Each structure stands twice: as C-alpha cells, then as structure tokens.
Amino acid sequence: MPPSFDEMHDADGHVRPHYRGFDDWLQATPDEQVAHKRREAEISFHRVGITFSVYGEESGNERLIPFDIVPRVLPAHEWKMLEAGLRQRVHALNLFLGDIYGDQRILRDGRIPTELVLDNSEYRKEMQGLKVACNTYSHVSGIDLVRAGDGEYYVLEDNLRVASGVSYMLENRRMMARLTPELFARQQIAPVERYPDALFEVLRQCAPANVDNPVVAVLTPGAANSAYFEHAFLAQQMGVELVEGADLFVQGDMVYAQTTRGAQRVHVIYRRINDDYLDPTVFRPESMLGVPGLFGAYRAGNVTLANAPGTGVGDDKSVYPYVPEMIRYYLSEEPILHNVPTWQLRNKDDLKYTLEHLPELVVKEVHGAGGYGMLVGPASTKAEIEEFRARILADPGNYIAQPTLSLSTCPTYVESGLAPRHIDLRPYILSGRRIHVVPGGLTRVALREGSLVVNSSQGGGTKDTWVMEA
C-alpha cells in the first residue's frame, strides 16, 4: 500500500499553509493545558448526552462519541472544487431518482442495467409515477469522501436515505469555538452553525402546494434508536415537534399530530425511520413505528416526506459505479469527483478477479452500512478471508469489491500522544429549490492504529472540519 497523504504536513515534514494557524497555537500551548481542554470536551459531551451504540459490544450500552481536538482543515481552493463536485453529484442523483420513478429514460437507453434498478430491494414500486415536491427525492444527502495517497479525493459512497451525523458536526464546532476562541478570532473559518435554519428552510420550501405556513415535524423511531440524540437535537434546533409514529394519525388523507392543544395538521415530515416501517398498510404490516395511512396522504400530495421513500436505490453500492454515467447522461458534464474503482461481483470476470485477490481488496455488501458486512483484506486473517469467500460465493450479486485505499491521515490524540490516524469526510448537502452544500462536514477518524474503518459504530471518533475562507 502506498504511503498515506498527510493532511497537516507536506512530504518534507513542513506544516501546510492552511494548518499554520492551528500549529502555532498547538506549539504555544503547554501540554497540560491541551490535556485539560481535551478533558473539558469529554465532560461536556457526556453532559450533553452525545452518545451512540457500538453494536456487537457485550455491554450493548450507549457510549460517548470520541472527539479529537485536532481539526481537519481544508483550504478555500480545495473546498471550492469539492463543493462543485458535491453539488453536481447530488443534482444528478436526484434526477436519476426522478427518472426511474418516472419515464425511466436512462434504463430504456441502456445506460444502467434495468434489473439493477427494478429488481433492487430498495426500489419502491409504490413511488412509480408519483410527483414529489421540489422534484427532490434526497433533501438531505451525505456524501462520503476519502483522500488517497496521491492526494486526490474520491467518493467512497453516497448516503441518500438517512444521512446521519450532522449533530456531531454542529457540536464539534461549538466545542472547538469554546476551547479555542482565539483561533476563530484570528482566522476566517466558514460557519456551519446555520445548518438547522437551512434545513428548516429547505423542508418548508418543499411543503405541499398552497400552504402558507407549513408545519414541520421530525419523525423518530424513539429513544431506543442509536441516533435518537440527533433526532431530538435537530427538532430542538429547528424549533419543531419531535414525534413518534403513535403521535401522528391520518384522517381524510391529511396527517395530524396529537398535541396538548388538540390535533394539529402536519405538512412536512423529516423522517428518520426506514421505508419499511413508514406505513404498515403499505410496507411492513408488523411495523409499530410508522403511521397507518401516511403513504396515502403522501400520494395525495398532502404531506411531504423528506427524504422521499425509495431513495435507497440511489445509494445502493451496486448502483454506485454508474453515478459518473448519470452525471454525463443528465447533466452533459464530466464528473468533478471520481469514484473509487469498483468490481461488481455479479459480473463473472469481476468475481473471478476478486476471488483471486481477496487479501488485497475491500469487499462490501451492496446494502451494508456502518462498517458492517465488509472485509478489509489486508487487515484480515486467512480464516476471515476464507469465511468471507464462502459468503461471496453463496450470493455474488450481494457484493462489490474495491482496492484498499491508503486513506489520508491527520494528527490525532491517542494514549501515547499525537499520532497519525486515517480519516474520511462526510459533507452534507441540502436540496430543495436550490442546492446548499454545508462548508466542511463531519470528519471521522479511525482511532485504532492502522485501521481504515472510521465509522463511530465501529469505534471511530470525530473531528471538527474547518474550511478556510481566505
């Protein structure tokens, strides 16, 4: 594997220009003061209740999300390129979703295999022919970016269903502004604090027609969900109701919330539950999380669901290799951001190559998420590789493979002090009448030495992300 790109230092070990402000502060601040600030952050996060579940741990308890005080810093020119690429990609993905649930031109023209879309478990035939507000399916998208050893950015995956983690981005910024106010006073760092207002505005923009003052609600599966903190946080920040399925009912194809003041009409639902559980009369009948009749109200155009049902086709890992083609097809443009080279194991030649090179590759389930259901060949034992080989052979179409990228590193505090750790970046893109890219996003860091898995559910941590405005 080639050496990793160091975000803070160049090949000669010199601090990169956009990191000099932070490096000057770090060099001038005594170690014990830095340690005190790190403890202060941990106590504060614990007090606020920023926790998540790490599935598979015996305790099964919620635990604190690890936060690192060394930020990820992006220079203005670099962000300008990333912002343009993200805007382009999300625009094309929304056009693709509108097409496959509409005229299906891209399928008829043979640019994407029809069976890959129509036979996909995330394709919702119930959405066929349904006109969505703002012509937008993914109102909130999270696009995962990585930087490889050559310094170039790649899109690792698209998150169009429920792009989580934005509350950590906001709390990380609050924490850094509190711990290092002098750095924000001296430098022009793009703000992220306006995200809840921007989200609220996008949701209101996409309300049903002829509604002057739309009512917005956040729909959560409940307090047992690992992302419940984020659901409550966003509802509170937007000043809207946080509701569960039992708090809503449908009457006359209208959605209402039960409140202490009586029934109140709801026009827009930012839903944080999966398609399958939205409406037991249409999807999974055993669902206790959804609202009977909700999809009927949606089809009637009386409520907006964000994100729209059926967006999962767009972020399916088997569809991911075709996103560059979507950009060319719908926008007549070349992709600004490149995909990671991908082998699709439903193809015989790709399967053969992958099975011959398993120790070198990363293999993922097409519907996998959170770092689960994947093999990182170079970090796996022979037994683990052989066990995964059997899983692939049992259902090749359920997997894709990619080269093992040497993700860029950023100095990170670990038990022994500052050490390089691999990172990725999840920027958030809001789509309504126009597309808004939040400057920066959530930087996730693999805290285990040598690990390439940054997901918090797998023990990863987070950093604040600074986009320099000058």
Coordinates of C-alpha atoms in Angstrom, one line a residue:
M1 CA 0.0 0.0 0.0
P2 CA 1.4 3.4 -0.9
P3 CA 2.1 5.9 1.9
S4 CA -0.8 7.9 3.1
F5 CA -1.4 11.6 2.3
D6 CA -0.7 13.7 5.5
E7 CA -3.3 16.4 5.8
M8 CA -1.2 18.6 8.1
H9 CA 2.3 18.1 6.8
D10 CA 3.9 18.0 3.3
A11 CA 6.3 15.4 2.1
D12 CA 9.2 17.3 3.6
G13 CA 7.5 17.4 7.0
H14 CA 6.6 21.1 6.8
V15 CA 3.3 22.3 8.1
R16 CA 0.9 23.0 5.2
P17 CA -0.1 26.7 4.9
H18 CA -3.7 26.2 5.9
Y19 CA -2.7 24.4 9.1
R20 CA -0.2 27.0 10.3
G21 CA -2.6 28.9 12.5
F22 CA -3.6 25.8 14.4
D23 CA 0.0 24.5 14.6
D24 CA 1.2 27.9 16.0
W25 CA -1.5 27.6 18.7
L26 CA -0.5 24.0 19.4
Q27 CA 3.2 24.8 19.8
A28 CA 2.4 27.7 22.1
T29 CA 0.0 25.9 24.3
P30 CA 1.5 23.8 27.2
D31 CA 0.8 20.1 27.0
E32 CA -1.1 20.2 30.4
Q33 CA -3.4 22.9 29.1
V34 CA -4.2 20.9 25.9
A35 CA -4.9 17.9 28.1
H36 CA -7.2 20.0 30.3
K37 CA -9.1 21.1 27.2
R38 CA -9.5 17.6 26.0
R39 CA -10.9 16.5 29.4
E40 CA -13.2 19.5 29.3
A41 CA -14.5 18.4 25.9
E42 CA -15.2 14.9 27.1
I43 CA -17.0 16.1 30.2
S44 CA -19.1 18.5 28.2
F45 CA -20.1 15.9 25.6
H46 CA -21.0 13.5 28.3
R47 CA -23.2 16.2 30.0
V48 CA -25.0 17.0 26.7
G49 CA -25.6 13.3 26.1
I50 CA -23.9 12.9 22.8
T51 CA -23.7 9.1 22.7
F52 CA -24.1 6.2 20.2
S53 CA -24.4 2.5 20.2
V54 CA -21.5 0.2 19.2
Y55 CA -23.2 -2.9 18.1
G56 CA -21.6 -6.2 19.0
E57 CA -20.1 -5.0 22.2
E58 CA -21.1 -7.2 25.1
S59 CA -22.3 -4.3 27.2
G60 CA -24.7 -3.1 24.5
N61 CA -24.7 0.3 26.3
E62 CA -24.6 3.8 24.8
R63 CA -21.2 5.3 25.0
L64 CA -19.6 8.6 24.4
I65 CA -18.6 9.5 20.9
P66 CA -14.8 10.1 20.9
F67 CA -13.9 13.7 19.9
D68 CA -10.4 14.8 18.9
I69 CA -9.2 18.4 19.4
V70 CA -7.0 18.5 16.3
P71 CA -9.3 19.7 13.4
R72 CA -9.3 18.7 9.8
V73 CA -8.5 21.9 7.8
L74 CA -9.4 22.5 4.2
P75 CA -8.0 25.4 2.2
A76 CA -10.5 27.6 0.3
H77 CA -9.5 26.5 -3.2
E78 CA -9.8 22.8 -2.3
W79 CA -13.2 23.3 -0.8
K80 CA -14.4 25.2 -3.9
M81 CA -13.6 22.1 -6.0
L82 CA -15.3 19.8 -3.6
E83 CA -18.4 21.9 -3.3
A84 CA -18.8 22.0 -7.1
G85 CA -18.4 18.2 -7.3
L86 CA -20.8 17.5 -4.5
R87 CA -23.4 19.9 -6.0
Q88 CA -23.1 18.1 -9.3
R89 CA -23.3 14.6 -7.9
V90 CA -26.4 15.2 -5.8
H91 CA -28.1 17.0 -8.6
A92 CA -27.6 14.0 -10.9
L93 CA -28.7 11.5 -8.3
N94 CA -32.0 13.4 -7.7
L95 CA -32.5 13.5 -11.5
F96 CA -31.8 9.7 -11.6
L97 CA -34.4 9.0 -8.9
G98 CA -37.0 11.2 -10.6
D99 CA -36.3 9.3 -13.9
I100 CA -36.5 5.8 -12.6
Y101 CA -39.8 6.5 -10.8
G102 CA -41.0 8.4 -14.0
D103 CA -40.2 7.8 -17.6
Q104 CA -37.1 5.5 -17.0
R105 CA -35.2 7.0 -19.9
I106 CA -31.8 6.0 -18.6
L107 CA -33.0 2.4 -18.4
R108 CA -34.5 2.4 -21.9
D109 CA -31.3 3.9 -23.3
G110 CA -29.3 1.1 -21.7
R111 CA -27.0 3.3 -19.7
I112 CA -27.7 1.3 -16.5
P113 CA -28.9 -2.3 -16.4
T114 CA -32.6 -2.4 -15.9
E115 CA -32.6 -5.3 -13.5
L116 CA -30.1 -3.5 -11.2
V117 CA -32.8 -0.9 -10.6
L118 CA -36.2 -2.6 -10.9
D119 CA -35.1 -5.7 -9.1
N120 CA -33.3 -3.8 -6.4
S121 CA -34.8 -4.3 -2.9
E122 CA -34.6 -0.6 -2.3
Y123 CA -36.8 0.2 -5.4
R124 CA -40.3 1.1 -4.3
K125 CA -42.8 0.4 -7.0
E126 CA -45.3 2.4 -4.9
M127 CA -43.4 5.5 -5.9
Q128 CA -43.8 4.9 -9.6
G129 CA -45.5 7.9 -11.3
L130 CA -45.7 9.9 -8.0
K131 CA -44.7 13.6 -8.4
V132 CA -42.6 14.8 -5.4
A133 CA -42.4 18.3 -4.1
C134 CA -39.5 20.4 -5.4
N135 CA -38.7 17.5 -7.8
T136 CA -36.4 16.4 -4.9
Y137 CA -36.0 12.9 -3.5
S138 CA -33.0 13.3 -1.3
H139 CA -33.4 16.6 0.6
V140 CA -30.6 15.7 3.0
S141 CA -27.6 13.9 1.5
G142 CA -24.3 12.9 3.0
I143 CA -21.5 12.0 0.5
D144 CA -18.5 10.2 2.0
L145 CA -15.2 11.4 0.6
V146 CA -11.7 10.0 1.1
R147 CA -8.3 11.2 0.0
A148 CA -5.9 8.6 -1.2
G149 CA -2.1 8.6 -1.2
D150 CA -1.9 10.6 -4.4
G151 CA -3.8 13.5 -2.7
E152 CA -6.8 13.1 -4.9
Y153 CA -10.3 13.0 -3.4
Y154 CA -12.7 10.1 -4.2
V155 CA -16.3 9.5 -3.4
L156 CA -16.5 6.4 -1.3
E157 CA -20.2 6.1 -1.0
D158 CA -23.5 8.1 -1.2
N159 CA -25.9 8.4 1.7
L160 CA -29.4 9.4 0.4
R161 CA -31.8 7.7 2.7
V162 CA -30.9 8.9 6.2
A163 CA -27.6 10.8 6.3
S164 CA -26.7 10.8 10.0
G165 CA -24.0 12.6 11.9
V166 CA -24.8 16.2 11.4
S167 CA -25.5 16.8 15.1
Y168 CA -21.9 15.8 15.8
M169 CA -20.7 18.2 13.1
L170 CA -22.5 21.0 14.9
E171 CA -21.5 20.0 18.4
N172 CA -17.9 19.6 17.4
R173 CA -17.8 23.2 16.1
R174 CA -19.4 24.5 19.3
M175 CA -16.8 22.7 21.3
M176 CA -13.8 24.0 19.3
A177 CA -15.2 27.5 19.3
R178 CA -15.4 27.2 23.1
L179 CA -12.0 25.6 23.6
T180 CA -10.0 27.7 21.1
P181 CA -11.9 31.0 20.6
E182 CA -8.7 32.8 19.8
L183 CA -8.2 30.6 16.7
F184 CA -11.7 31.6 15.4
A185 CA -11.0 35.3 16.1
R186 CA -7.7 35.2 14.1
Q187 CA -8.8 33.1 11.2
Q188 CA -11.7 33.2 8.7
I189 CA -13.3 29.8 9.2
A190 CA -16.6 29.1 7.3
P191 CA -19.5 28.8 9.7
V192 CA -21.7 25.6 10.0
E193 CA -24.0 26.9 12.7
R194 CA -26.7 27.9 10.3
Y195 CA -27.4 24.3 9.2
P196 CA -30.6 23.9 11.3
D197 CA -32.0 27.1 9.8
A198 CA -31.0 26.0 6.3
L199 CA -32.6 22.5 6.9
F200 CA -35.8 24.1 8.2
E201 CA -35.9 26.4 5.1
V202 CA -35.4 23.5 2.7
L203 CA -38.2 21.5 4.4
R204 CA -40.6 24.4 4.3
Q205 CA -39.7 25.1 0.6
C206 CA -40.8 21.6 -0.2
A207 CA -44.2 21.7 1.6
P208 CA -47.4 20.8 -0.3
A209 CA -48.7 23.5 -2.6
N210 CA -50.9 26.3 -1.3
V211 CA -49.7 26.1 2.3
D212 CA -48.7 29.5 3.6
N213 CA -47.2 28.5 6.9
P214 CA -46.2 24.8 6.8
V215 CA -45.8 22.8 10.0
V216 CA -42.7 20.6 10.1
A217 CA -42.1 17.6 12.4
V218 CA -39.2 15.2 12.9
L219 CA -40.3 11.6 13.0
T220 CA -38.1 9.3 15.2
P221 CA -38.3 5.6 15.9
G222 CA -37.9 6.5 19.6
A223 CA -35.4 6.8 22.4
A224 CA -34.1 3.3 21.8
N225 CA -32.6 4.2 18.5
S226 CA -28.9 4.8 18.5
A227 CA -29.3 8.2 16.7
Y228 CA -32.0 9.5 19.0
F229 CA -29.8 12.3 20.3
E230 CA -29.5 13.6 16.8
H231 CA -33.3 13.4 16.2
A232 CA -34.1 15.4 19.3
F233 CA -31.2 17.8 18.7
L234 CA -32.4 18.7 15.2
A235 CA -36.0 19.1 16.3
Q236 CA -35.0 21.4 19.1
Q237 CA -32.6 23.4 16.9
M238 CA -35.3 23.9 14.2
G239 CA -38.0 24.6 16.8
V240 CA -40.3 21.9 15.6
E241 CA -42.0 18.9 17.2
L242 CA -40.2 15.6 17.7
V243 CA -42.8 12.9 17.1
E244 CA -43.1 9.1 17.1
G245 CA -45.5 7.2 14.9
A246 CA -48.0 6.9 17.7
D247 CA -48.2 10.7 18.0
L248 CA -49.5 11.0 14.4
F249 CA -52.7 10.0 12.7
V250 CA -54.2 10.3 9.2
Q251 CA -57.7 11.5 8.5
G252 CA -59.1 12.3 5.1
D253 CA -55.6 11.9 3.6
M254 CA -54.3 14.6 5.9
V255 CA -51.6 14.0 8.6
Y256 CA -52.2 15.3 12.1
A257 CA -50.2 15.4 15.3
Q258 CA -51.8 14.8 18.7
T259 CA -50.8 17.8 20.9
T260 CA -51.9 19.2 24.2
R261 CA -53.8 21.8 22.2
G262 CA -55.6 19.2 20.2
A263 CA -55.0 17.8 16.7
Q264 CA -52.6 19.9 14.5
R265 CA -52.1 19.4 10.8
V266 CA -48.5 18.4 9.8
H267 CA -47.3 19.3 6.3
V268 CA -43.7 18.2 6.2
I269 CA -42.1 15.2 8.0
Y270 CA -38.4 14.9 8.2
R271 CA -38.4 11.2 8.8
R272 CA -35.6 9.3 10.5
I273 CA -37.1 5.8 10.1
N274 CA -36.6 3.4 7.2
D275 CA -39.0 3.0 4.3
D276 CA -40.1 -0.4 5.5
Y277 CA -41.5 1.0 8.7
L278 CA -43.3 4.1 7.4
D279 CA -46.8 2.8 6.9
P280 CA -47.9 -0.7 8.0
T281 CA -50.8 -0.6 5.4
V282 CA -48.3 -0.3 2.5
F283 CA -44.9 -1.6 3.7
R284 CA -44.2 -4.0 6.6
P285 CA -47.6 -4.7 8.2
E286 CA -46.0 -5.5 11.6
S287 CA -44.4 -2.1 11.9
M288 CA -45.2 -0.3 15.1
L289 CA -43.0 2.7 14.3
G290 CA -45.0 4.1 11.3
V291 CA -48.3 5.8 10.7
P292 CA -51.3 3.9 9.1
G293 CA -52.4 5.8 6.0
L294 CA -49.2 8.0 5.9
F295 CA -48.3 6.9 2.4
G296 CA -51.8 7.5 1.1
A297 CA -51.5 11.1 2.4
Y298 CA -48.2 11.4 0.7
R299 CA -49.5 10.1 -2.6
A300 CA -52.4 12.6 -2.4
G301 CA -49.8 15.4 -2.1
N302 CA -51.0 16.5 1.4
V303 CA -47.7 15.8 3.2
T304 CA -44.0 15.9 2.2
L305 CA -41.7 13.1 3.4
A306 CA -38.0 14.0 3.5
N307 CA -36.2 12.1 2.3
A308 CA -38.7 10.5 -0.1
P309 CA -39.3 6.8 0.1
G310 CA -37.3 4.8 -2.5
T311 CA -34.2 7.0 -2.4
G312 CA -32.2 3.9 -1.3
V313 CA -31.8 2.8 -5.0
G314 CA -29.6 5.9 -5.5
D315 CA -27.1 5.0 -2.7
D316 CA -27.1 1.2 -3.3
K317 CA -23.5 0.1 -3.7
S318 CA -24.3 -1.8 -6.8
V319 CA -25.7 1.4 -8.4
Y320 CA -22.7 3.5 -7.2
P321 CA -20.4 2.6 -10.1
Y322 CA -23.0 4.2 -12.5
V323 CA -23.1 7.6 -10.8
P324 CA -20.4 9.1 -13.2
E325 CA -22.6 7.9 -16.1
M326 CA -25.6 9.6 -14.5
I327 CA -23.7 12.9 -14.4
R328 CA -22.9 12.5 -18.1
Y329 CA -26.4 11.4 -19.1
Y330 CA -28.4 14.0 -17.2
L331 CA -26.1 17.0 -17.0
S332 CA -23.9 16.5 -20.1
E333 CA -20.8 17.1 -17.8
E334 CA -17.8 15.2 -16.8
P335 CA -17.7 14.2 -13.1
I336 CA -15.7 16.6 -11.0
L337 CA -15.3 14.0 -8.2
H338 CA -14.2 10.4 -9.1
N339 CA -15.5 7.1 -7.8
V340 CA -13.2 4.5 -6.3
P341 CA -12.6 1.8 -9.0
T342 CA -15.2 -0.9 -8.3
W343 CA -15.6 -4.6 -9.2
Q344 CA -19.2 -5.7 -9.4
L345 CA -19.3 -9.3 -8.3
R346 CA -22.5 -10.1 -10.2
N347 CA -20.2 -10.0 -13.2
K348 CA -18.3 -13.2 -13.8
D349 CA -14.9 -11.6 -14.7
D350 CA -15.1 -9.2 -11.7
L351 CA -16.0 -12.1 -9.4
K352 CA -13.0 -14.1 -10.7
Y353 CA -10.6 -11.3 -10.2
T354 CA -11.9 -10.5 -6.7
L355 CA -11.7 -14.1 -5.5
E356 CA -8.1 -14.3 -6.7
H357 CA -7.1 -11.0 -4.9
L358 CA -9.2 -11.1 -1.7
P359 CA -6.2 -10.4 0.6
E360 CA -5.6 -7.1 -1.2
L361 CA -9.2 -5.8 -1.6
V362 CA -12.1 -4.3 0.4
V363 CA -15.3 -6.2 -0.2
K364 CA -18.7 -4.7 0.8
E365 CA -22.3 -5.8 0.9
V366 CA -24.3 -3.7 -1.5
H367 CA -26.8 -2.8 1.2
G368 CA -24.3 -2.7 4.1
A369 CA -23.8 0.4 6.2
G370 CA -21.9 1.5 9.3
G371 CA -18.8 -0.5 8.5
Y372 CA -20.7 -3.8 8.9
G373 CA -20.8 -6.6 6.4
M374 CA -17.4 -5.9 4.9
L375 CA -13.9 -7.4 4.5
V376 CA -10.7 -5.4 4.6
G377 CA -8.4 -7.9 3.1
P378 CA -5.0 -6.6 4.2
A379 CA -6.3 -6.4 7.8
S380 CA -8.0 -9.8 7.9
T381 CA -6.7 -13.3 8.9
K382 CA -6.6 -16.2 6.4
A383 CA -9.6 -17.7 8.2
E384 CA -11.6 -14.5 8.0
I385 CA -10.8 -14.2 4.3
E386 CA -11.9 -17.8 3.6
E387 CA -15.1 -17.3 5.6
F388 CA -15.9 -14.2 3.5
R389 CA -15.0 -16.1 0.3
A390 CA -17.8 -18.6 1.2
R391 CA -20.3 -15.7 1.7
I392 CA -19.4 -14.2 -1.6
L393 CA -19.8 -17.5 -3.5
A394 CA -23.2 -18.0 -1.9
D395 CA -24.5 -14.7 -3.3
P396 CA -22.0 -12.9 -5.5
G397 CA -24.5 -10.2 -6.6
N398 CA -24.7 -9.0 -3.0
Y399 CA -21.1 -7.7 -3.0
I400 CA -18.8 -5.2 -4.6
A401 CA -15.0 -5.0 -4.3
Q402 CA -12.6 -2.1 -4.3
P403 CA -8.9 -1.6 -3.9
T404 CA -7.7 -0.9 -0.4
L405 CA -7.1 2.8 -0.4
S406 CA -4.5 4.3 1.8
L407 CA -6.7 6.9 3.4
S408 CA -5.2 10.2 4.3
T409 CA -4.1 10.8 7.9
C410 CA -4.4 13.6 10.4
P411 CA -2.6 14.0 13.7
T412 CA -4.9 12.7 16.4
Y413 CA -4.5 12.4 20.2
V414 CA -4.2 8.8 21.4
E415 CA -2.9 7.3 24.6
S416 CA 0.7 7.8 23.5
G417 CA 0.2 11.4 22.4
L418 CA -0.2 12.8 18.9
A419 CA -0.1 10.1 16.1
P420 CA -1.4 9.9 12.5
R421 CA -4.8 8.3 12.1
H422 CA -6.8 7.6 9.0
I423 CA -9.8 9.9 8.3
D424 CA -12.7 10.5 5.9
L425 CA -15.1 13.3 5.4
R426 CA -18.9 13.4 5.1
P427 CA -20.2 16.8 3.8
Y428 CA -23.9 17.4 4.0
I429 CA -25.9 18.7 1.0
L430 CA -29.4 20.2 1.3
S431 CA -31.6 20.1 -1.8
G432 CA -34.9 22.0 -2.3
R433 CA -35.5 24.7 -4.8
R434 CA -31.7 25.1 -4.8
I435 CA -28.7 23.1 -3.6
H436 CA -26.8 24.2 -0.5
V437 CA -23.5 22.5 0.5
V438 CA -22.6 23.0 4.1
P439 CA -19.0 24.1 4.3
G440 CA -16.9 21.2 5.7
G441 CA -19.0 18.4 7.2
L442 CA -18.2 15.6 9.6
T443 CA -14.6 14.3 9.7
R444 CA -14.5 10.8 11.1
V445 CA -11.3 9.2 12.3
A446 CA -10.2 5.6 12.8
L447 CA -8.8 5.6 16.3
R448 CA -7.2 2.2 16.2
E449 CA -3.7 2.3 14.8
G450 CA -3.7 1.2 11.1
S451 CA -7.5 0.8 11.0
L452 CA -9.2 2.1 7.9
V453 CA -12.7 1.8 9.4
V454 CA -13.8 5.3 10.6
N455 CA -17.5 4.5 11.5
S456 CA -18.4 5.6 15.0
S457 CA -20.4 2.3 15.3
Q458 CA -17.0 0.5 14.8
G459 CA -15.2 2.6 17.5
G460 CA -14.2 5.6 15.3
G461 CA -14.1 9.2 16.5
T462 CA -14.8 12.6 15.1
K463 CA -13.1 15.9 14.4
D464 CA -14.2 19.4 13.7
T465 CA -13.8 20.3 10.0
W466 CA -12.5 23.8 9.1
V467 CA -13.0 25.3 5.7
M468 CA -10.7 28.4 5.4
E469 CA -12.5 31.3 3.7
A470 CA -9.2 33.1 2.8

